[in-house]
Amino acid sequence: MAYIAVREFYDTQYGDIRYRVGQPYPSDGIDVKPSHIDYLLSDANQQRKTFIKFVPDAETDEEVAKVFPNHIGGGKYELSNGEKVKGKEVAIEAENALKVGE
């Protein structure tokens, strides 16, 4: 099963590993209990937020990690061509334009 982080967090239960948005969860070599995955999938935690989501049919970690536009913080987004833009709507439009141009 493949999961990705939907918000940045530190997994304090498993080595204090930092996960960024779009990064596969768990990291290679980490064996996480199903109950902990359920905890991160739900909002039944101290922050009342989900931290990961299930990604169906992900064949490789590389495919899972590449979700564009990728929010990099401060209202900025990275596009699939490496360009960085400010604003979610602008990023979505720019990414769609890149896909049309392929």
PDB file of C-alpha atoms in Angstrom:
ATOM      1  CA  MET A   1       0.000   0.000   0.000  1.00  0.00           C
ATOM      2  CA  ALA A   2       1.212   3.484  -0.765  1.00  0.00           C
ATOM      3  CA  TYR A   3       0.632   6.623   1.242  1.00  0.00           C
ATOM      4  CA  ILE A   4       1.825  10.196   0.828  1.00  0.00           C
ATOM      5  CA  ALA A   5       2.054  13.066   3.280  1.00  0.00           C
ATOM      6  CA  VAL A   6      -0.677  15.677   2.817  1.00  0.00           C
ATOM      7  CA  ARG A   7       0.908  18.092   5.291  1.00  0.00           C
ATOM      8  CA  GLU A   8       4.389  18.450   6.720  1.00  0.00           C
ATOM      9  CA  PHE A   9       4.977  16.566   9.967  1.00  0.00           C
ATOM     10  CA  TYR A  10       7.554  14.772  12.088  1.00  0.00           C
ATOM     11  CA  ASP A  11       6.757  11.141  12.853  1.00  0.00           C
ATOM     12  CA  THR A  12       7.821  11.084  16.491  1.00  0.00           C
ATOM     13  CA  GLN A  13       6.816   7.425  16.900  1.00  0.00           C
ATOM     14  CA  TYR A  14       9.319   6.234  14.300  1.00  0.00           C
ATOM     15  CA  GLY A  15      12.656   8.016  14.559  1.00  0.00           C
ATOM     16  CA  ASP A  16      11.465  11.636  14.403  1.00  0.00           C
ATOM     17  CA  ILE A  17      11.512  11.498  10.593  1.00  0.00           C
ATOM     18  CA  ARG A  18      10.368  14.638   8.791  1.00  0.00           C
ATOM     19  CA  TYR A  19       7.806  14.165   6.018  1.00  0.00           C
ATOM     20  CA  ARG A  20       7.006  16.890   3.511  1.00  0.00           C
ATOM     21  CA  VAL A  21       3.881  17.252   1.393  1.00  0.00           C
ATOM     22  CA  GLY A  22       3.882  14.679  -1.398  1.00  0.00           C
ATOM     23  CA  GLN A  23       6.603  12.545   0.157  1.00  0.00           C
ATOM     24  CA  PRO A  24       5.915   8.774   0.361  1.00  0.00           C
ATOM     25  CA  TYR A  25       5.054   7.383   3.806  1.00  0.00           C
ATOM     26  CA  PRO A  26       6.664   5.525   5.480  1.00  0.00           C
ATOM     27  CA  SER A  27      10.298   5.974   4.506  1.00  0.00           C
ATOM     28  CA  ASP A  28      12.127   2.964   3.079  1.00  0.00           C
ATOM     29  CA  GLY A  29      13.062   0.412   5.713  1.00  0.00           C
ATOM     30  CA  ILE A  30      10.554   1.662   8.298  1.00  0.00           C
ATOM     31  CA  ASP A  31       7.959  -0.918   9.405  1.00  0.00           C
ATOM     32  CA  VAL A  32       4.968   1.031  10.740  1.00  0.00           C
ATOM     33  CA  LYS A  33       2.134  -0.568  12.714  1.00  0.00           C
ATOM     34  CA  PRO A  34      -1.280  -0.470  10.993  1.00  0.00           C
ATOM     35  CA  SER A  35      -2.731   1.322  14.037  1.00  0.00           C
ATOM     36  CA  HIS A  36      -0.244   4.180  13.534  1.00  0.00           C
ATOM     37  CA  ILE A  37      -1.181   4.480   9.857  1.00  0.00           C
ATOM     38  CA  ASP A  38      -4.852   4.644  10.899  1.00  0.00           C
ATOM     39  CA  TYR A  39      -3.921   7.386  13.387  1.00  0.00           C
ATOM     40  CA  LEU A  40      -2.217   9.455  10.665  1.00  0.00           C
ATOM     41  CA  LEU A  41      -5.077   8.862   8.200  1.00  0.00           C
ATOM     42  CA  SER A  42      -7.681  10.180  10.644  1.00  0.00           C
ATOM     43  CA  ASP A  43      -8.171  13.497  12.378  1.00  0.00           C
ATOM     44  CA  ALA A  44      -8.438  11.782  15.779  1.00  0.00           C
ATOM     45  CA  ASN A  45      -5.156  13.226  17.034  1.00  0.00           C
ATOM     46  CA  GLN A  46      -3.986  16.266  19.005  1.00  0.00           C
ATOM     47  CA  GLN A  47      -3.855  18.498  15.922  1.00  0.00           C
ATOM     48  CA  ARG A  48      -7.211  17.214  14.590  1.00  0.00           C
ATOM     49  CA  LYS A  49      -5.726  16.957  11.086  1.00  0.00           C
ATOM     50  CA  THR A  50      -4.956  14.123   8.697  1.00  0.00           C
ATOM     51  CA  PHE A  51      -1.297  13.752   7.834  1.00  0.00           C
ATOM     52  CA  ILE A  52      -1.251  11.084   5.124  1.00  0.00           C
ATOM     53  CA  LYS A  53      -3.559   9.760   2.420  1.00  0.00           C
ATOM     54  CA  PHE A  54      -3.795   6.470   0.569  1.00  0.00           C
ATOM     55  CA  VAL A  55      -2.618   6.552  -3.046  1.00  0.00           C
ATOM     56  CA  PRO A  56      -4.056   3.687  -5.117  1.00  0.00           C
ATOM     57  CA  ASP A  57      -2.065   1.985  -7.861  1.00  0.00           C
ATOM     58  CA  ALA A  58       1.212   3.743  -7.110  1.00  0.00           C
ATOM     59  CA  GLU A  59       3.885   1.586  -8.696  1.00  0.00           C
ATOM     60  CA  THR A  60       6.963   3.371  -7.367  1.00  0.00           C
ATOM     61  CA  ASP A  61       7.816   5.862  -4.660  1.00  0.00           C
ATOM     62  CA  GLU A  62       9.054   8.200  -7.398  1.00  0.00           C
ATOM     63  CA  GLU A  63       5.600   8.277  -9.023  1.00  0.00           C
ATOM     64  CA  VAL A  64       3.921   8.903  -5.670  1.00  0.00           C
ATOM     65  CA  ALA A  65       6.244  11.765  -4.742  1.00  0.00           C
ATOM     66  CA  LYS A  66       5.656  13.702  -7.974  1.00  0.00           C
ATOM     67  CA  VAL A  67       2.361  15.481  -7.422  1.00  0.00           C
ATOM     68  CA  PHE A  68       2.218  18.836  -9.206  1.00  0.00           C
ATOM     69  CA  PRO A  69       1.734  21.625  -8.561  1.00  0.00           C
ATOM     70  CA  ASN A  70       3.550  20.903  -5.305  1.00  0.00           C
ATOM     71  CA  HIS A  71       2.971  23.351  -2.432  1.00  0.00           C
ATOM     72  CA  ILE A  72       6.396  24.348  -1.087  1.00  0.00           C
ATOM     73  CA  GLY A  73       5.241  26.851   1.514  1.00  0.00           C
ATOM     74  CA  GLY A  74       4.648  30.567   1.759  1.00  0.00           C
ATOM     75  CA  GLY A  75       1.955  30.442  -0.908  1.00  0.00           C
ATOM     76  CA  LYS A  76       4.473  29.180  -3.471  1.00  0.00           C
ATOM     77  CA  TYR A  77       4.100  26.126  -5.702  1.00  0.00           C
ATOM     78  CA  GLU A  78       6.570  24.121  -7.758  1.00  0.00           C
ATOM     79  CA  LEU A  79       5.524  23.043 -11.248  1.00  0.00           C
ATOM     80  CA  SER A  80       6.539  19.825 -13.005  1.00  0.00           C
ATOM     81  CA  ASN A  81       9.135  21.747 -15.043  1.00  0.00           C
ATOM     82  CA  GLY A  82      10.828  23.015 -11.854  1.00  0.00           C
ATOM     83  CA  GLU A  83       9.434  26.548 -12.130  1.00  0.00           C
ATOM     84  CA  LYS A  84       8.126  28.137  -8.929  1.00  0.00           C
ATOM     85  CA  VAL A  85       5.042  30.359  -8.909  1.00  0.00           C
ATOM     86  CA  LYS A  86       3.046  32.177  -6.254  1.00  0.00           C
ATOM     87  CA  GLY A  87      -0.630  31.382  -5.717  1.00  0.00           C
ATOM     88  CA  LYS A  88      -2.575  28.145  -5.949  1.00  0.00           C
ATOM     89  CA  GLU A  89      -4.834  29.162  -8.838  1.00  0.00           C
ATOM     90  CA  VAL A  90      -1.884  30.489 -10.843  1.00  0.00           C
ATOM     91  CA  ALA A  91      -0.005  27.240 -10.197  1.00  0.00           C
ATOM     92  CA  ILE A  92      -2.929  25.065 -11.302  1.00  0.00           C
ATOM     93  CA  GLU A  93      -3.391  27.072 -14.496  1.00  0.00           C
ATOM     94  CA  ALA A  94       0.340  26.998 -15.262  1.00  0.00           C
ATOM     95  CA  GLU A  95       0.569  23.241 -14.636  1.00  0.00           C
ATOM     96  CA  ASN A  96      -2.455  22.618 -16.865  1.00  0.00           C
ATOM     97  CA  ALA A  97      -0.818  24.708 -19.597  1.00  0.00           C
ATOM     98  CA  LEU A  98       2.329  22.581 -19.295  1.00  0.00           C
ATOM     99  CA  LYS A  99       0.280  19.395 -19.676  1.00  0.00           C
ATOM    100  CA  VAL A 100      -1.502  20.755 -22.763  1.00  0.00           C
ATOM    101  CA  GLY A 101       1.843  21.694 -24.302  1.00  0.00           C
ATOM    102  CA  GLU A 102       3.271  18.162 -23.968  1.00  0.00           C
TER     103      GLU A 102
END
